[in-house]
Amino acid sequence: MLLSQNAFIVRPLNLFLMVCISLVFGISHDLPDYTSESCTFKISLRNFRSILSWELKNHSIVATHYKLLYTIMSKPEDLKIVKNCANTTRSFCDLTDEWRSTHEAYVTSLEGFSGNTTLFNCSHNFWLDIDMSFEPPEFEIVGFTNHINVIVKFPSIVEEELQFDLSLVIEEQSEGIVKKHKPTIKGNMSGNFTYIIDKLIPNTNYCVSVYFDHNDEQAVIKSPLKCTLLQPGQESESAESAKVGGIITVFLIALVLISTIVTLKWIGYICLRNSLPKVLRQSLAKGWSAVAIHRRDHNALQSETPELKQSFCLSFPSSWNYKRASLSPSD
């Protein structure tokens, strides 16, 4: 939930209410002694999970395991043990399934042990609306020629109470210029979300950071920058595939055309002929008339036997010797 103007007034009132409840109902657990705390607590929303972490101020104390207990301030109940953190060796605890309401204040007690010996006991009160910090979501970037795809990874299922009316911010940086993009996400923040930063300059380095916006700037944690250099020739896979396919198609067409021409030339259907001088062509025309009559008779004979087909090519030398050439067809 967003911080309201009365958020800082509610905290001391809740503390006063806890004191009154303890006095009236005689609750046995002690109130936290803020003057002698030996632990530093932090509650954060990590990948939409409520994670409570702690650190000992006295680093010389080494605990082998911890036990975490809590109760809700508005309810007259004793402290109860968090099942998944009853004997944990880790310095954090997932309280997503325990702390479901953001309107409640939670009284927390942490005990540290070395074997069977209790080393310390620290406690703290948490108001999720005030104390929660918001870690950035996981994301990836894919750079193209003039745009960047930002892929934000949300959990597949997110509790509605844990969304805190957060606004996603995608920050773009290039050459000292910072631009903020606030995409609109319809529905719950669940599954992967892709945002396109377009109208970018090719051959330019761009860096991107993703985080959640909040009224309390101290609660905002920005992600490390991820950078990419946009290349002029860097195109999408579909464009590259289309270009390669076009080159292959042109090559195959040229190969088929050349093979067809070579084959036709080899079997004699295509003849390369050189032009003869005009005078020689006129003289040869008379002499070749007899040849034309012979070929006509020969073709008529072939039409009667269709199974026998011939193809020949008549060619002349590329250079003609006019001294040796006879102009008479009888020669």
XYZ file of C-alpha atoms in Angstrom:
331
model
C 0.000 0.000 0.000
C 1.168 3.554 -0.618
C 2.260 5.566 2.377
C -0.373 7.939 3.626
C 0.196 11.193 5.396
C -0.939 9.644 8.674
C 1.398 6.642 8.432
C 3.876 8.024 10.927
C 1.074 8.806 13.382
C -0.233 5.222 13.317
C 3.054 3.723 14.500
C 3.179 5.320 17.995
C -0.551 4.680 18.408
C -0.047 0.996 17.677
C 2.810 0.870 20.171
C 0.578 2.474 22.795
C -2.159 -0.045 21.953
C 0.273 -2.923 22.423
C 1.233 -1.636 25.865
C -2.421 -1.340 26.900
C -3.248 -4.849 25.677
C -0.291 -6.303 27.546
C -1.341 -4.611 30.784
C -5.021 -5.540 30.491
C -4.623 -9.166 29.445
C -1.386 -9.876 31.246
C 0.459 -11.118 28.200
C 3.686 -12.801 29.247
C 6.017 -11.754 26.426
C 8.167 -8.724 27.116
C 8.076 -5.611 24.993
C 11.164 -4.932 22.915
C 13.934 -3.068 24.672
C 15.146 -0.653 21.973
C 18.072 0.522 24.124
C 19.790 -2.872 24.236
C 19.070 -4.371 20.815
C 21.934 -6.527 19.510
C 20.460 -7.205 16.049
C 19.721 -5.193 12.935
C 16.547 -6.278 11.120
C 15.408 -5.605 7.568
C 12.134 -6.562 5.916
C 12.124 -6.460 2.110
C 9.941 -7.522 -0.770
C 12.173 -9.805 -2.825
C 10.585 -11.204 -5.967
C 7.229 -10.518 -4.279
C 8.180 -12.540 -1.213
C 8.340 -10.985 2.266
C 11.874 -11.719 3.449
C 13.039 -10.815 6.949
C 16.826 -10.709 7.344
C 18.997 -9.894 10.341
C 22.586 -9.169 11.285
C 24.322 -9.172 14.666
C 25.902 -5.927 15.734
C 28.521 -7.860 17.699
C 30.310 -9.869 15.018
C 32.244 -11.850 17.619
C 29.042 -13.747 18.464
C 28.650 -16.758 16.164
C 25.344 -18.570 16.332
C 24.891 -22.083 14.990
C 21.133 -21.694 14.473
C 18.233 -19.303 15.058
C 14.596 -19.414 16.120
C 12.102 -16.780 15.017
C 8.828 -16.010 16.813
C 6.149 -13.360 16.238
C 2.670 -12.197 17.163
C 0.252 -9.633 15.805
C 0.149 -6.506 17.931
C -3.615 -6.021 17.760
C -4.332 -9.587 18.937
C -3.852 -10.710 22.590
C -1.832 -13.809 21.683
C 1.486 -15.203 22.842
C 4.448 -15.363 20.519
C 4.330 -18.305 18.128
C 7.184 -19.998 16.330
C 7.579 -19.609 12.570
C 7.677 -23.229 11.428
C 10.159 -22.844 8.587
C 12.469 -20.774 10.825
C 12.294 -22.778 14.063
C 15.817 -24.161 13.737
C 17.361 -22.356 10.790
C 21.048 -21.774 10.098
C 20.311 -18.963 7.650
C 20.216 -15.296 8.609
C 16.883 -14.685 6.901
C 13.349 -16.049 6.932
C 10.530 -16.093 4.368
C 7.409 -14.731 6.070
C 5.154 -14.482 3.016
C 2.780 -17.158 4.289
C 2.795 -15.711 7.824
C 2.514 -11.968 7.343
C -0.409 -11.577 4.959
C -1.878 -8.277 6.103
C -0.153 -4.996 5.376
C -2.418 -3.177 7.847
C -1.127 -5.029 10.914
C 1.927 -4.444 13.078
C 4.030 -7.530 13.855
C 6.027 -8.078 17.055
C 9.072 -10.211 16.271
C 11.524 -12.032 18.542
C 14.752 -13.687 17.376
C 16.766 -16.121 19.484
C 20.293 -17.189 18.628
C 21.873 -20.434 19.845
C 25.210 -22.168 19.962
C 24.268 -25.770 20.476
C 21.808 -25.745 23.379
C 23.073 -22.431 24.766
C 21.118 -19.245 24.109
C 23.497 -16.516 22.972
C 21.110 -13.590 22.482
C 17.503 -12.565 22.121
C 16.473 -9.503 20.107
C 13.086 -8.192 19.149
C 11.584 -5.633 16.826
C 8.212 -4.309 15.645
C 7.379 -4.107 11.950
C 4.811 -2.045 10.069
C 4.934 -3.355 6.514
C 3.608 -0.107 5.034
C 6.502 1.780 6.604
C 9.370 -0.677 7.047
C 9.124 -2.651 3.806
C 11.832 -2.029 1.224
C 11.335 -3.107 -2.362
C 14.042 -5.002 -4.183
C 14.093 -4.707 -7.987
C 12.719 -7.525 -10.132
C 14.886 -9.687 -12.348
C 15.131 -8.537 -15.958
C 17.008 -8.991 -19.224
C 17.672 -6.681 -22.172
C 18.025 -7.496 -25.873
C 19.477 -4.786 -28.117
C 18.627 -4.324 -31.801
C 19.480 -1.623 -34.343
C 17.292 1.162 -32.962
C 15.395 -0.319 -30.012
C 15.822 -2.406 -26.852
C 13.510 -5.098 -25.527
C 13.341 -5.077 -21.715
C 12.012 -8.384 -20.349
C 10.916 -8.097 -16.697
C 10.466 -11.414 -14.889
C 7.688 -11.601 -12.321
C 6.602 -14.726 -10.412
C 3.857 -16.783 -12.017
C 1.596 -16.160 -9.009
C 1.662 -12.988 -6.883
C -0.483 -12.345 -3.826
C -2.594 -9.245 -4.361
C -1.795 -7.960 -0.863
C 1.923 -7.989 -1.667
C 1.740 -5.723 -4.690
C 1.583 -2.575 -2.528
C 0.206 -0.529 -5.453
C 3.741 -0.435 -6.821
C 4.696 1.315 -10.053
C 7.328 -0.244 -12.297
C 10.044 2.119 -13.512
C 12.445 1.368 -16.387
C 15.310 3.838 -16.418
C 17.271 4.409 -19.631
C 20.737 6.002 -19.558
C 22.944 7.086 -22.452
C 25.737 9.652 -22.644
C 24.711 11.263 -19.364
C 21.027 11.540 -20.325
C 18.540 9.700 -18.087
C 14.993 8.902 -19.185
C 12.356 7.210 -17.041
C 9.695 4.972 -18.518
C 6.642 4.002 -16.467
C 4.849 1.231 -18.357
C 1.254 0.431 -17.564
C 0.727 -3.162 -16.436
C -2.829 -4.396 -16.735
C -3.911 -6.731 -13.964
C -1.532 -8.346 -11.501
C 2.231 -8.308 -11.833
C 2.656 -11.953 -12.768
C 4.577 -13.732 -15.500
C 7.037 -12.075 -17.868
C 6.440 -8.520 -19.058
C 8.151 -7.069 -22.158
C 8.625 -3.355 -22.704
C 10.169 -1.860 -25.871
C 12.356 1.248 -25.670
C 12.271 2.521 -29.253
C 13.542 5.467 -31.324
C 17.129 4.888 -30.212
C 20.320 5.880 -32.034
C 22.277 3.035 -33.688
C 25.920 2.478 -32.746
C 25.255 3.950 -29.286
C 25.717 2.444 -25.828
C 22.572 2.269 -23.660
C 22.200 1.151 -20.033
C 18.950 0.090 -18.355
C 17.900 -0.167 -14.711
C 14.584 -1.513 -13.398
C 13.008 -0.822 -9.996
C 9.742 -0.153 -8.169
C 8.676 3.412 -7.495
C 7.504 4.330 -3.993
C 6.692 7.451 -2.043
C 9.515 6.704 0.368
C 12.689 7.117 -1.698
C 14.745 5.332 0.960
C 12.683 2.199 0.384
C 13.519 2.157 -3.341
C 16.340 -0.155 -4.399
C 17.516 0.232 -7.987
C 18.867 -2.711 -9.919
C 22.446 -2.742 -11.252
C 22.730 -1.331 -14.750
C 22.673 -3.660 -17.731
C 24.196 -2.192 -20.903
C 24.203 -2.983 -24.612
C 25.827 -1.378 -27.658
C 23.460 -0.976 -30.593
C 25.259 -1.837 -33.833
C 24.193 -0.415 -37.221
C 24.153 -3.859 -38.806
C 22.569 -5.619 -35.880
C 19.107 -6.693 -36.981
C 16.524 -9.096 -35.764
C 16.829 -12.790 -36.513
C 13.852 -12.691 -38.903
C 15.451 -9.957 -41.036
C 18.755 -11.829 -41.189
C 16.978 -15.052 -42.145
C 15.089 -13.276 -44.933
C 18.328 -11.814 -46.292
C 20.110 -15.181 -46.307
C 17.081 -16.841 -47.935
C 17.045 -14.225 -50.711
C 20.742 -14.748 -51.480
C 20.309 -18.518 -51.662
C 17.266 -18.168 -53.959
C 19.121 -15.883 -56.402
C 22.097 -18.253 -56.440
C 19.894 -21.280 -57.227
C 18.086 -19.452 -60.050
C 21.416 -18.416 -61.614
C 22.748 -21.979 -61.274
C 19.680 -23.480 -62.991
C 19.848 -20.911 -65.811
C 23.549 -21.513 -66.495
C 23.093 -25.300 -66.369
C 20.212 -25.087 -68.868
C 22.244 -22.985 -71.323
C 25.259 -25.307 -71.083
C 23.079 -28.386 -71.608
C 21.306 -26.921 -74.651
C 24.649 -25.906 -76.143
C 26.080 -29.368 -75.554
C 23.204 -31.222 -77.281
C 23.240 -28.799 -80.221
C 20.046 -26.821 -79.722
C 21.972 -23.594 -79.279
C 24.646 -22.683 -81.879
C 27.072 -19.818 -81.698
C 27.427 -18.429 -85.235
C 29.639 -15.676 -86.553
C 28.416 -13.249 -89.214
C 29.962 -13.556 -92.729
C 30.748 -10.714 -95.143
C 27.754 -9.518 -97.210
C 29.315 -10.438 -100.598
C 30.139 -13.932 -99.373
C 26.627 -14.413 -97.950
C 25.074 -13.506 -101.382
C 27.346 -15.915 -103.224
C 26.764 -18.722 -100.800
C 23.010 -18.243 -100.968
C 22.915 -19.610 -104.518
C 25.164 -22.521 -103.704
C 23.252 -23.509 -100.594
C 19.895 -23.573 -102.358
C 20.581 -27.156 -103.346
C 21.418 -27.941 -99.762
C 18.091 -26.426 -98.658
C 16.186 -28.686 -101.090
C 18.080 -31.701 -99.760
C 17.294 -30.800 -96.143
C 13.606 -30.343 -97.006
C 13.464 -33.844 -98.429
C 15.383 -35.143 -95.452
C 12.968 -33.523 -92.978
C 10.000 -34.987 -94.820
C 11.571 -38.402 -94.429
C 12.091 -37.849 -90.698
C 8.444 -36.908 -90.191
C 7.471 -40.407 -91.270
C 9.690 -41.923 -88.567
C 9.084 -39.772 -85.417
C 11.150 -42.017 -83.244
C 14.284 -40.887 -85.038
C 15.102 -37.291 -84.160
C 18.262 -35.412 -85.010
C 19.543 -31.972 -84.276
C 22.556 -30.447 -85.865
C 24.164 -27.056 -85.947
C 25.801 -25.489 -88.938
C 28.624 -23.136 -88.027
C 31.247 -21.260 -89.900
C 34.819 -20.361 -89.002
C 35.332 -17.188 -87.074
C 37.686 -15.798 -89.741
C 37.322 -16.185 -93.478
C 40.113 -16.507 -96.000
C 38.856 -14.602 -99.016
C 41.708 -15.856 -101.267
C 40.943 -19.517 -100.708
C 37.177 -19.200 -100.585
C 35.397 -20.219 -103.732
C 32.400 -18.209 -104.787
C 31.088 -20.976 -107.017
C 28.847 -23.570 -105.393
C 30.233 -26.184 -107.776
C 33.571 -26.028 -105.947
